[in-house]
Structures are given as C-alpha cells and as structure tokens.
Amino acid sequence: MAEEKESTSVPLSQAANGGEDPEDPAKSPPSSPNSSTRKACCFVLQSWVSKKFMTGCVVLFPVAVTFFITWWFIQFVDGFFSPLYDQLGFDIFGLGFITSLLFVFLVGVFVSSWIGGTVFSIGEWFIKRMPFIRHIYSASKQISSAISPDQNTTAFKEVAIIRHPRVGEYAFGFITSTVILQRDNEDEELCSVFVPTNHLYIGDIFLVNSNEIIRPNLSIREGIEIIVSGGMTMPQTISPLERVARQNDRIPLNRIN
C-alpha cells in the first residue's frame, strides 16, 4: 500500500519571503538609527506645536469671551433707541448706545432727588403687589443693592467666612444684618450670614455668633467676584481684618525704632 504524502499549503507572502514570517521580531530587519532619530524629532515637534497651540487658546479664550460679551452688550443696549433713530432717518451705529447710557444717567439723577425718589417708591409699591413679578424684583434689587455705591441697610455689610458644613470646612458668605438673641442667663449677638448656593441670587441664611465669624480683608465686590467665578479669582493669601490692623499698628513703631 503506497504511502500518501501530506501536502502542506504555504501562503504566497511567506513563499515570496522564503518562508519567513514578517511579523517575527527576531527575523525582522533592525531599524536604522536615522529612523529612530526621525521619530524622536517628530515627537518633540508634535509636543511643541501642541503646547504652543494650547497656550494660544488659553490666552485668546478670555479675550474672545470678553469681546463677544462686550459686543453683545453694546448691540443689546443700542437696540433700545436705535429703532427710534431709524424712523427719524439717522442710521448711525452706536448712537442708540450713547443715548441709552445718557438715559440711565438721567434716571439716576432723577431718582436721587426727592420727587424722583417719591415716584420711584410709588412704582416700587405697585410692583411688590404683583404675585410673580415681586419675587423677581426683590431678588434683583438685593443683588443690585449689594454692589451699589450707596451704602444702605439692604446692602451686604461684610464678607464673612464661617465654618460650614462641618469642622475643618469653610464657606464664603455675606453679613446682611445683626440680631440679639435673648437668653435667660445672657444675651448673644448673632450675625445673619447669607451663603450663596447657586451663584448669588439663591442661598441659605445662617445665624452665627459674631465672635466665630472670620472677616477677611476682602471688599464686597471681591467677594461677589469670587462666588460668581466659582473661586477662580480667589487670592492666594487671605488675612483676617484683625491681623491686618495689628500689622498696620506695628509699622509706625518699627519706623520710630
């Protein structure tokens, strides 16, 4: 009985390469030094280009956002009086914006007077009687009064740092008022601290002992910027007002010595 010879199939790619496996690292030809140097140079160049591109994005992003918001604000304010000038035949861009600023200035002058304050109080009385609009108006007025140059009883008094929600954690807030808590043994002075939880118009109110409140050397505007920016404008060093006052008292003594 004749022996049958088993035929083995060889791929054409291996037959062309003399039966060698091209994926075998032991049989593959070694890479030349020029190719390794070329790959290293490409990697360095790619890393440098990516870094410089991201640096350009970081620099131009705030500029672009500022320009976009400023341009949108100019167009928005200009749109109040520009239709009136269009009907009169004056097609000058920016004229409505200047008129709007002048109108706001005249309103400020009028409201500062006795007659204007009376008219404004009457209008405010009607607005506060409306069911839904009064809540929007009250929240907007609290925010505007907080940053108003006229210090009144409704504005934020000071920036405060309180221990919240647990020991070792702190929260930014604003002192809005003070209250005396009457007890059987002694009275306790408490400060009403407004801690924003959603930017600036929504938050919680805490009654904290005045001695337990840290008063940093920050203005109301700086505190609002810290909260609105999500803490990105936070200064690297915050000192209590008591410490700053002690340091200022020591400076004249050192100069005398």
Coordinates of N, CA and C in Angstrom, one line a residue:
M1 N 0.9 -1.2 0.0 CA 0.0 0.0 0.0 C 0.9 1.2 0.0
A2 N 0.7 2.1 -1.0 CA 1.6 3.3 -1.1 C 1.3 4.3 -0.1
E3 N 2.4 4.9 0.4 CA 2.3 5.9 1.4 C 1.8 7.2 0.8
E4 N 0.8 7.8 1.4 CA 0.2 9.1 0.9 C 1.0 10.2 1.5
K5 N 1.5 11.1 0.7 CA 2.3 12.2 1.2 C 1.3 13.4 1.4
E6 N 1.4 13.9 2.7 CA 0.5 15.0 3.1 C 1.1 16.3 2.5
S7 N 0.2 17.0 1.8 CA 0.6 18.3 1.2 C 0.4 19.4 2.1
T8 N 1.3 20.2 2.4 CA 1.2 21.4 3.3 C 1.1 22.6 2.4
S9 N 0.1 23.5 2.7 CA -0.1 24.7 2.0 C 0.7 25.8 2.6
V10 N 1.4 26.5 1.8 CA 2.3 27.6 2.2 C 1.7 28.9 1.7
P11 N 1.5 30.0 2.5 CA 1.0 31.3 2.0 C 1.9 31.9 1.0
L12 N 1.3 32.6 0.0 CA 2.1 33.2 -1.0 C 3.1 34.3 -0.5
S13 N 2.7 35.0 0.6 CA 3.6 36.0 1.2 C 4.8 35.4 1.8
Q14 N 4.6 34.2 2.5 CA 5.7 33.5 3.1 C 6.6 32.9 2.0
A15 N 5.9 32.4 0.9 CA 6.7 31.8 -0.2 C 7.6 32.9 -0.9
A16 N 7.0 34.1 -1.0 CA 7.8 35.1 -1.6 C 9.0 35.5 -0.8
N17 N 8.8 35.5 0.6 CA 9.9 35.8 1.5 C 10.7 34.7 1.9
G18 N 10.6 33.6 1.2 CA 11.4 32.4 1.6 C 10.9 31.7 2.8
G19 N 9.6 31.8 3.1 CA 9.0 31.1 4.2 C 9.2 31.9 5.5
E20 N 9.7 33.1 5.5 CA 9.9 33.8 6.8 C 8.7 34.6 7.1
D21 N 8.4 34.7 8.4 CA 7.3 35.5 9.0 C 7.7 36.9 9.1
P22 N 7.0 37.8 8.4 CA 7.4 39.2 8.5 C 7.1 39.8 9.9
E23 N 6.2 39.2 10.6 CA 5.8 39.8 11.9 C 6.7 39.3 13.0
D24 N 7.6 38.4 12.7 CA 8.5 37.9 13.7 C 9.6 38.9 14.0
P25 N 9.6 39.4 15.3 CA 10.6 40.5 15.6 C 12.1 40.0 15.5
A26 N 12.3 38.7 15.7 CA 13.6 38.1 15.7 C 14.2 38.1 14.3
K27 N 13.2 37.9 13.3 CA 13.6 37.8 11.9 C 13.5 39.1 11.1
S28 N 12.8 40.2 11.7 CA 12.6 41.4 11.0 C 13.9 42.2 11.1
P29 N 14.2 43.0 10.0 CA 15.5 43.7 10.0 C 15.5 44.8 11.0
P30 N 16.6 45.1 11.6 CA 16.7 46.1 12.7 C 16.5 47.5 12.1
S31 N 15.9 48.3 12.9 CA 15.6 49.7 12.5 C 16.9 50.5 12.5
S32 N 17.0 51.4 11.5 CA 18.3 52.2 11.4 C 18.3 53.3 12.4
P33 N 19.4 53.8 12.8 CA 19.5 55.0 13.7 C 18.8 56.2 13.1
N34 N 18.8 56.4 11.8 CA 18.2 57.6 11.2 C 16.7 57.6 11.4
S35 N 16.0 56.4 11.3 CA 14.6 56.3 11.6 C 14.2 56.6 13.0
S36 N 15.0 56.1 14.0 CA 14.8 56.4 15.4 C 14.9 57.9 15.7
T37 N 15.9 58.5 15.1 CA 16.1 60.0 15.3 C 15.0 60.8 14.7
R38 N 14.5 60.3 13.5 CA 13.4 61.0 12.9 C 12.1 60.9 13.7
K39 N 11.9 59.7 14.3 CA 10.7 59.6 15.1 C 10.8 60.5 16.4
A40 N 12.0 60.5 17.0 CA 12.1 61.4 18.2 C 11.9 62.9 17.8
C41 N 12.5 63.3 16.7 CA 12.3 64.7 16.3 C 10.8 65.0 16.0
C42 N 10.1 64.0 15.4 CA 8.7 64.2 15.1 C 7.9 64.3 16.4
F43 N 8.2 63.5 17.4 CA 7.5 63.5 18.7 C 7.8 64.9 19.4
V44 N 9.0 65.3 19.4 CA 9.3 66.6 20.0 C 8.6 67.8 19.3
L45 N 8.6 67.7 18.0 CA 7.9 68.8 17.2 C 6.4 68.8 17.5
Q46 N 5.8 67.6 17.5 CA 4.4 67.5 17.8 C 4.1 68.0 19.2
S47 N 4.9 67.6 20.2 CA 4.7 68.1 21.5 C 4.8 69.6 21.6
W48 N 5.8 70.2 21.0 CA 6.0 71.6 21.0 C 4.8 72.4 20.3
V49 N 4.4 71.9 19.2 CA 3.2 72.5 18.5 C 2.0 72.4 19.3
S50 N 1.7 71.3 20.0 CA 0.5 71.1 20.8 C 0.5 72.1 22.0
K51 N 1.7 72.2 22.6 CA 1.8 73.1 23.8 C 1.6 74.5 23.4
K52 N 2.2 75.0 22.3 CA 2.1 76.3 21.9 C 0.6 76.6 21.4
F53 N 0.0 75.6 20.8 CA -1.4 75.8 20.4 C -2.3 76.0 21.6
M54 N -2.1 75.2 22.6 CA -2.9 75.3 23.8 C -2.6 76.6 24.6
T55 N -1.4 77.0 24.5 CA -1.0 78.3 25.1 C -1.8 79.5 24.4
G56 N -1.8 79.4 23.1 CA -2.6 80.4 22.3 C -4.1 80.4 22.7
C57 N -4.6 79.2 22.8 CA -6.1 79.0 23.2 C -6.3 79.6 24.6
V58 N -5.4 79.4 25.5 CA -5.6 79.9 26.9 C -5.5 81.4 26.9
V59 N -4.7 82.0 26.0 CA -4.5 83.4 26.0 C -5.7 84.1 25.3
L60 N -6.1 83.5 24.2 CA -7.2 84.1 23.4 C -8.6 83.8 23.9
F61 N -8.8 82.8 24.7 CA -10.1 82.5 25.1 C -10.7 83.6 26.0
P62 N -10.1 84.1 27.0 CA -10.7 85.2 27.7 C -10.9 86.5 26.9
V63 N -9.9 86.7 26.0 CA -10.1 87.9 25.1 C -11.3 87.7 24.2
A64 N -11.5 86.5 23.6 CA -12.6 86.3 22.8 C -13.9 86.4 23.5
V65 N -14.0 85.8 24.7 CA -15.2 85.9 25.5 C -15.5 87.3 25.9
T66 N -14.5 88.1 26.3 CA -14.7 89.5 26.7 C -15.2 90.3 25.5
F67 N -14.6 90.1 24.3 CA -15.0 90.8 23.1 C -16.4 90.4 22.7
F68 N -16.8 89.1 22.8 CA -18.1 88.7 22.5 C -19.2 89.3 23.4
I69 N -18.9 89.2 24.7 CA -19.9 89.7 25.7 C -20.0 91.2 25.5
T70 N -18.9 91.9 25.3 CA -18.9 93.4 25.2 C -19.7 93.8 23.9
W71 N -19.4 93.1 22.8 CA -20.1 93.4 21.6 C -21.6 93.1 21.7
W72 N -22.0 92.0 22.4 CA -23.4 91.6 22.6 C -24.0 92.7 23.5
F73 N -23.3 93.2 24.5 CA -23.9 94.2 25.4 C -24.1 95.5 24.6
I74 N -23.2 95.9 23.8 CA -23.3 97.1 23.0 C -24.5 97.0 22.1
Q75 N -24.6 95.9 21.4 CA -25.8 95.7 20.5 C -27.1 95.7 21.2
F76 N -27.1 95.0 22.4 CA -28.3 94.9 23.2 C -28.8 96.3 23.7
V77 N -27.8 97.1 24.3 CA -28.2 98.4 24.7 C -28.5 99.4 23.6
D78 N -27.8 99.2 22.5 CA -28.1 100.1 21.3 C -29.4 99.8 20.7
G79 N -30.0 98.6 20.9 CA -31.3 98.3 20.4 C -32.5 98.9 21.0
F80 N -32.3 99.6 22.2 CA -33.4 100.3 22.8 C -33.8 101.5 22.1
F81 N -32.8 102.3 21.6 CA -33.2 103.6 21.0 C -32.8 103.6 19.5
S82 N -32.1 102.6 19.0 CA -31.8 102.6 17.5 C -33.1 102.5 16.7
P83 N -34.2 101.8 17.0 CA -35.3 101.9 16.1 C -35.9 103.3 16.0
L84 N -35.8 104.0 17.1 CA -36.3 105.4 17.1 C -35.5 106.3 16.1
Y85 N -34.2 106.1 16.1 CA -33.3 106.9 15.2 C -33.5 106.4 13.8
D86 N -33.8 105.1 13.6 CA -34.1 104.6 12.2 C -35.3 105.2 11.6
Q87 N -36.3 105.4 12.4 CA -37.5 106.1 11.9 C -37.3 107.6 11.6
L88 N -36.4 108.2 12.4 CA -36.0 109.6 12.1 C -35.0 109.7 11.0
G89 N -34.5 108.6 10.5 CA -33.6 108.7 9.3 C -32.1 108.8 9.7
F90 N -31.8 108.5 11.0 CA -30.4 108.5 11.4 C -29.9 107.1 11.6
D91 N -29.1 106.7 10.6 CA -28.6 105.3 10.7 C -27.1 105.3 11.1
I92 N -26.9 105.6 12.3 CA -25.5 105.7 12.9 C -25.4 104.7 14.0
F93 N -24.5 103.7 13.8 CA -24.3 102.7 14.8 C -23.6 103.3 16.1
G94 N -24.1 103.0 17.2 CA -23.6 103.5 18.5 C -24.4 104.6 19.0
L95 N -25.2 105.3 18.2 CA -26.0 106.4 18.7 C -27.0 106.0 19.7
G96 N -27.6 104.8 19.5 CA -28.6 104.3 20.5 C -27.9 103.9 21.8
F97 N -26.7 103.4 21.7 CA -25.9 103.0 22.9 C -25.6 104.2 23.7
I98 N -25.1 105.3 23.1 CA -24.8 106.5 23.8 C -26.1 107.1 24.4
T99 N -27.2 107.1 23.7 CA -28.5 107.6 24.2 C -28.9 106.8 25.4
S100 N -28.7 105.4 25.4 CA -29.1 104.6 26.5 C -28.3 104.9 27.7
L101 N -27.0 105.1 27.6 CA -26.2 105.5 28.7 C -26.6 106.8 29.3
L102 N -26.9 107.8 28.4 CA -27.3 109.1 28.9 C -28.7 109.0 29.6
F103 N -29.5 108.1 29.1 CA -30.8 107.9 29.8 C -30.7 107.3 31.2
V104 N -29.8 106.3 31.3 CA -29.5 105.7 32.6 C -29.0 106.8 33.6
F105 N -28.1 107.6 33.1 CA -27.5 108.7 33.9 C -28.6 109.6 34.4
L106 N -29.5 110.0 33.5 CA -30.6 111.0 33.9 C -31.5 110.3 34.8
V107 N -31.8 109.0 34.7 CA -32.7 108.3 35.6 C -32.0 108.3 37.0
G108 N -30.7 108.1 37.1 CA -30.0 108.1 38.4 C -30.1 109.5 39.0
V109 N -30.0 110.5 38.2 CA -30.1 111.9 38.8 C -31.5 112.2 39.2
F110 N -32.5 111.7 38.5 CA -33.9 112.0 38.8 C -34.3 111.2 40.1
V111 N -33.9 110.0 40.2 CA -34.2 109.2 41.4 C -33.5 109.7 42.6
S112 N -32.4 110.3 42.5 CA -31.7 110.8 43.6 C -32.3 112.0 44.2
S113 N -33.2 112.7 43.5 CA -33.9 113.8 44.0 C -35.1 113.4 44.8
W114 N -35.7 114.3 45.5 CA -36.9 114.0 46.4 C -38.1 113.6 45.6
I115 N -38.4 114.3 44.5 CA -39.5 114.0 43.7 C -39.3 112.6 43.0
G116 N -38.1 112.4 42.4 CA -37.8 111.1 41.8 C -37.9 110.0 42.8
G117 N -37.4 110.2 44.0 CA -37.5 109.1 45.0 C -38.9 108.8 45.3
T118 N -39.8 109.8 45.4 CA -41.2 109.5 45.7 C -41.9 108.8 44.6
V119 N -41.6 109.2 43.3 CA -42.2 108.5 42.2 C -41.7 107.1 42.1
F120 N -40.4 106.9 42.4 CA -39.9 105.5 42.4 C -40.5 104.6 43.5
S121 N -40.7 105.2 44.6 CA -41.3 104.4 45.7 C -42.7 104.0 45.4
I122 N -43.5 104.9 44.7 CA -44.8 104.5 44.4 C -44.8 103.4 43.3
G123 N -43.9 103.5 42.3 CA -43.8 102.4 41.3 C -43.4 101.1 42.0
E124 N -42.5 101.2 42.9 CA -42.0 100.0 43.6 C -43.1 99.4 44.4
W125 N -44.0 100.2 45.0 CA -45.1 99.7 45.8 C -46.0 98.9 44.9
F126 N -46.3 99.4 43.7 CA -47.2 98.6 42.8 C -46.5 97.3 42.3
I127 N -45.2 97.3 42.1 CA -44.5 96.1 41.6 C -44.5 95.1 42.7
K128 N -44.3 95.5 43.9 CA -44.3 94.5 45.0 C -45.7 93.9 45.3
R129 N -46.7 94.4 44.7 CA -48.1 93.8 44.9 C -48.4 92.8 43.8
M130 N -47.6 92.7 42.8 CA -47.8 91.7 41.8 C -47.4 90.3 42.2
P131 N -48.1 89.3 41.9 CA -47.9 88.0 42.5 C -46.5 87.4 42.1
F132 N -46.2 87.3 40.9 CA -44.9 86.6 40.5 C -43.8 87.6 40.3
I133 N -44.1 88.8 39.8 CA -43.0 89.7 39.4 C -42.3 90.2 40.7
R134 N -43.0 90.3 41.8 CA -42.4 90.8 43.0 C -41.2 90.0 43.5
H135 N -41.2 88.7 43.3 CA -40.1 87.8 43.7 C -38.9 88.1 42.8
I136 N -39.1 88.2 41.5 CA -38.0 88.5 40.6 C -37.4 89.9 41.0
Y137 N -38.3 90.9 41.2 CA -37.8 92.2 41.5 C -37.1 92.3 42.8
S138 N -37.5 91.6 43.8 CA -36.9 91.6 45.1 C -35.5 91.0 45.0
A139 N -35.4 89.8 44.3 CA -34.0 89.2 44.2 C -33.1 90.1 43.4
S140 N -33.6 90.7 42.3 CA -32.7 91.6 41.5 C -32.3 92.8 42.3
K141 N -33.2 93.3 43.1 CA -32.9 94.5 43.9 C -31.8 94.2 45.0
Q142 N -31.9 93.0 45.6 CA -30.9 92.7 46.6 C -29.5 92.6 46.0
I143 N -29.4 92.0 44.7 CA -28.1 91.9 44.1 C -27.6 93.3 43.7
S144 N -28.5 94.1 43.1 CA -28.0 95.5 42.7 C -27.7 96.3 43.9
S145 N -28.4 96.2 45.0 CA -28.1 97.0 46.2 C -26.8 96.5 46.9
A146 N -26.5 95.3 46.7 CA -25.2 94.8 47.3 C -24.0 95.4 46.7
I147 N -24.1 95.7 45.4 CA -22.9 96.3 44.7 C -23.1 97.8 44.5
S148 N -24.2 98.4 45.1 CA -24.5 99.8 44.9 C -23.4 100.6 45.6
P149 N -23.0 101.8 45.0 CA -22.1 102.6 45.8 C -22.8 103.3 46.9
D150 N -24.1 103.4 47.0 CA -24.8 104.0 48.1 C -25.0 102.9 49.2
Q151 N -24.3 103.0 50.3 CA -24.4 102.0 51.4 C -25.7 102.2 52.1
N152 N -26.6 101.3 52.1 CA -27.9 101.4 52.8 C -28.1 100.1 53.6
T153 N -29.2 100.0 54.2 CA -29.5 98.9 55.1 C -29.7 97.6 54.4
T154 N -30.0 97.6 53.1 CA -30.3 96.3 52.4 C -29.0 95.8 51.8
A155 N -27.9 96.5 51.8 CA -26.7 96.0 51.1 C -26.0 95.0 52.0
F156 N -25.1 94.2 51.3 CA -24.2 93.4 52.1 C -23.3 94.2 52.9
K157 N -23.1 93.9 54.2 CA -22.3 94.6 55.1 C -20.8 94.3 54.9
E158 N -20.5 93.0 55.1 CA -19.1 92.5 55.0 C -19.1 91.1 54.4
V159 N -17.9 90.8 53.9 CA -17.6 89.4 53.5 C -17.3 88.6 54.8
A160 N -17.8 87.4 54.9 CA -17.6 86.6 56.0 C -17.2 85.2 55.6
I161 N -16.4 84.5 56.5 CA -16.1 83.1 56.3 C -16.5 82.4 57.6
I162 N -17.4 81.4 57.4 CA -17.9 80.7 58.5 C -17.5 79.2 58.4
R163 N -17.6 78.5 59.5 CA -17.3 77.0 59.5 C -18.6 76.3 59.0
H164 N -18.5 75.8 57.8 CA -19.7 75.1 57.3 C -19.3 74.2 56.2
P165 N -19.9 73.0 56.0 CA -21.0 72.4 56.8 C -20.5 71.6 58.0
R166 N -19.2 71.4 58.1 CA -18.6 70.6 59.2 C -17.3 71.2 59.7
V167 N -16.8 70.6 60.7 CA -15.5 71.1 61.3 C -14.4 70.9 60.3
G168 N -13.6 71.9 60.0 CA -12.5 71.8 59.0 C -12.9 72.3 57.7
E169 N -14.1 72.6 57.4 CA -14.6 73.2 56.1 C -15.2 74.6 56.4
Y170 N -14.9 75.4 55.4 CA -15.4 76.8 55.5 C -16.2 77.2 54.3
A171 N -17.0 78.2 54.4 CA -17.9 78.7 53.3 C -17.8 80.2 53.3
F172 N -17.9 80.8 52.1 CA -17.9 82.2 51.9 C -19.4 82.7 52.0
G173 N -19.6 83.8 52.6 CA -20.9 84.4 52.8 C -20.8 85.9 53.0
F174 N -21.9 86.5 53.2 CA -22.0 88.0 53.3 C -22.9 88.3 54.6
I175 N -22.4 89.1 55.4 CA -23.1 89.6 56.6 C -24.2 90.6 56.1
T176 N -25.4 90.3 56.4 CA -26.5 91.1 56.0 C -27.1 91.9 57.1
S177 N -27.1 91.4 58.4 CA -27.7 92.1 59.5 C -27.2 91.4 60.8
T178 N -27.5 92.1 61.9 CA -27.2 91.5 63.2 C -28.5 91.4 64.0
V179 N -28.5 90.5 64.9 CA -29.7 90.3 65.8 C -29.2 89.9 67.2
I180 N -29.9 90.3 68.2 CA -29.6 89.9 69.6 C -30.5 88.8 70.0
L181 N -30.0 87.7 70.4 CA -30.7 86.5 70.8 C -30.8 86.6 72.4
Q182 N -32.0 86.8 72.9 CA -32.2 87.0 74.3 C -32.3 85.6 75.0
R183 N -31.4 85.4 75.9 CA -31.4 84.1 76.7 C -31.7 84.4 78.2
D184 N -31.9 83.3 78.9 CA -32.1 83.5 80.4 C -30.9 84.1 81.1
N185 N -29.7 83.6 80.8 CA -28.6 84.0 81.5 C -27.9 85.2 80.9
E186 N -27.8 85.3 79.6 CA -27.2 86.5 78.9 C -27.6 86.5 77.5
D187 N -27.5 87.7 76.9 CA -27.8 87.9 75.5 C -26.7 87.5 74.6
E188 N -27.0 87.1 73.4 CA -25.9 86.7 72.5 C -26.1 87.4 71.2
E189 N -25.1 88.0 70.7 CA -25.1 88.7 69.4 C -24.8 87.8 68.2
L190 N -25.8 87.7 67.3 CA -25.7 86.8 66.2 C -25.7 87.7 64.9
C191 N -25.0 87.2 63.9 CA -24.9 87.8 62.6 C -25.7 86.9 61.6
S192 N -26.5 87.6 60.8 CA -27.2 86.9 59.7 C -26.2 86.8 58.5
V193 N -25.8 85.6 58.2 CA -24.8 85.4 57.1 C -25.5 84.7 56.0
F194 N -25.5 85.3 54.8 CA -26.1 84.8 53.6 C -25.0 84.0 52.8
V195 N -25.2 82.7 52.7 CA -24.2 81.9 52.0 C -24.8 81.4 50.6
P196 N -24.3 82.0 49.5 CA -24.9 81.6 48.2 C -24.7 80.2 47.9
T197 N -25.7 79.5 47.4 CA -25.6 78.1 46.9 C -25.7 78.0 45.4
N198 N -26.2 79.0 44.7 CA -26.4 79.0 43.3 C -26.0 80.4 42.8
H199 N -24.7 80.5 42.5 CA -24.2 81.8 42.1 C -24.5 82.8 43.3
L200 N -25.4 83.8 43.1 CA -25.5 84.9 44.1 C -27.0 85.1 44.5
Y201 N -28.0 84.7 43.7 CA -29.3 85.0 44.0 C -30.1 84.0 44.8
I202 N -29.5 82.8 45.0 CA -30.1 81.8 45.8 C -29.1 81.3 46.9
G203 N -29.5 81.1 48.1 CA -28.6 80.7 49.1 C -29.3 80.4 50.4
D204 N -28.5 80.1 51.4 CA -29.0 79.8 52.8 C -28.6 80.9 53.7
I205 N -29.4 81.1 54.8 CA -29.1 82.1 55.8 C -28.8 81.4 57.1
F206 N -27.7 81.8 57.7 CA -27.2 81.2 58.9 C -27.0 82.3 60.0
L207 N -27.5 82.0 61.2 CA -27.2 82.8 62.3 C -26.0 82.3 63.1
V208 N -25.0 83.1 63.0 CA -23.7 82.7 63.6 C -23.2 83.7 64.6
N209 N -22.6 83.2 65.7 CA -22.1 84.1 66.7 C -21.0 85.0 66.1
S210 N -21.1 86.3 66.4 CA -20.2 87.3 65.8 C -18.7 87.0 66.1
N211 N -18.5 86.3 67.2 CA -17.1 86.0 67.6 C -16.5 84.9 66.8
E212 N -17.4 84.1 66.2 CA -17.0 82.9 65.4 C -16.9 83.2 63.9
I213 N -17.1 84.4 63.5 CA -17.0 84.7 62.1 C -15.6 85.3 61.8
I214 N -15.1 84.8 60.7 CA -13.8 85.3 60.2 C -14.1 86.3 59.2
R215 N -13.6 87.5 59.4 CA -13.8 88.7 58.5 C -12.6 88.9 57.7
P216 N -12.5 88.5 56.4 CA -11.3 88.6 55.7 C -11.1 90.0 55.1
N217 N -9.9 90.3 54.7 CA -9.6 91.6 54.1 C -10.0 91.7 52.6
L218 N -11.3 91.4 52.4 CA -11.9 91.5 51.1 C -13.1 92.4 51.1
S219 N -13.2 93.1 49.9 CA -14.4 94.0 49.8 C -15.6 93.2 49.3
I220 N -16.7 93.9 49.3 CA -17.9 93.2 48.8 C -17.8 92.8 47.3
R221 N -17.2 93.7 46.5 CA -17.1 93.4 45.1 C -16.1 92.2 44.9
E222 N -15.1 92.1 45.7 CA -14.1 91.0 45.6 C -14.8 89.7 46.0
G223 N -15.7 89.8 47.0 CA -16.4 88.6 47.4 C -17.4 88.1 46.4
I224 N -18.1 89.0 45.8 CA -19.0 88.7 44.7 C -18.3 88.1 43.5
E225 N -17.1 88.6 43.2 CA -16.3 88.1 42.0 C -15.9 86.6 42.4
I226 N -15.5 86.4 43.6 CA -15.0 85.0 44.0 C -16.2 84.0 43.8
I227 N -17.4 84.4 44.2 CA -18.5 83.5 44.2 C -19.0 83.3 42.8
V228 N -19.1 84.4 42.0 CA -19.6 84.3 40.6 C -18.6 83.5 39.7
S229 N -17.3 83.7 40.0 CA -16.3 83.0 39.2 C -16.0 81.5 39.6
G230 N -16.7 81.1 40.7 CA -16.5 79.7 41.2 C -15.2 79.6 41.9
G231 N -14.7 80.7 42.5 CA -13.4 80.6 43.2 C -12.2 80.8 42.4
M232 N -12.3 81.1 41.1 CA -11.1 81.2 40.2 C -10.4 82.5 40.5
T233 N -11.1 83.5 41.1 CA -10.4 84.8 41.4 C -10.0 84.9 42.9
M234 N -10.0 83.7 43.5 CA -9.6 83.7 44.9 C -8.1 84.1 45.1
P235 N -7.8 85.0 46.0 CA -6.4 85.4 46.2 C -5.7 84.3 46.9
Q236 N -4.4 84.3 46.7 CA -3.6 83.2 47.3 C -3.5 83.3 48.8
T237 N -3.6 84.5 49.4 CA -3.5 84.7 50.8 C -4.7 85.5 51.3
I238 N -5.3 85.1 52.3 CA -6.5 85.8 52.9 C -6.1 86.0 54.4
S239 N -6.2 87.2 54.8 CA -5.9 87.6 56.2 C -7.1 88.2 56.9
P240 N -7.4 87.8 58.1 CA -8.5 88.5 58.8 C -8.2 90.0 59.0
L241 N -9.2 90.7 59.2 CA -9.1 92.2 59.4 C -8.3 92.5 60.7
E242 N -8.5 91.7 61.7 CA -7.9 91.9 63.0 C -6.3 91.8 62.8
R243 N -5.9 90.8 62.0 CA -4.5 90.6 61.8 C -3.9 91.8 61.0
V244 N -4.6 92.2 60.0 CA -4.2 93.3 59.1 C -4.1 94.6 60.0
A245 N -5.0 94.8 60.9 CA -5.0 96.0 61.7 C -3.8 96.0 62.7
R246 N -3.5 94.8 63.2 CA -2.3 94.7 64.1 C -1.0 94.9 63.4
Q247 N -0.9 94.4 62.1 CA 0.3 94.7 61.3 C 0.4 96.1 61.0
N248 N -0.7 96.8 60.7 CA -0.6 98.3 60.5 C -0.2 99.1 61.7
D249 N -0.6 98.6 62.9 CA -0.2 99.3 64.1 C 1.3 99.1 64.4
R250 N 1.9 98.0 64.0 CA 3.3 97.7 64.2 C 4.2 98.5 63.3
I251 N 3.7 98.9 62.2 CA 4.6 99.6 61.2 C 5.1 100.9 61.7
P252 N 4.3 101.8 62.3 CA 4.8 103.1 62.8 C 5.8 102.8 64.0
L253 N 5.6 101.8 64.8 CA 6.6 101.5 65.9 C 7.9 101.1 65.3
N254 N 7.9 100.3 64.3 CA 9.2 99.9 63.7 C 9.9 101.1 63.0
R255 N 9.1 102.0 62.5 CA 9.7 103.2 61.8 C 10.4 104.1 62.9
I256 N 9.7 104.2 64.1 CA 10.3 105.0 65.1 C 11.5 104.4 65.7
N257 N 11.6 103.1 65.8 CA 12.8 102.5 66.3 C 13.9 102.5 65.3

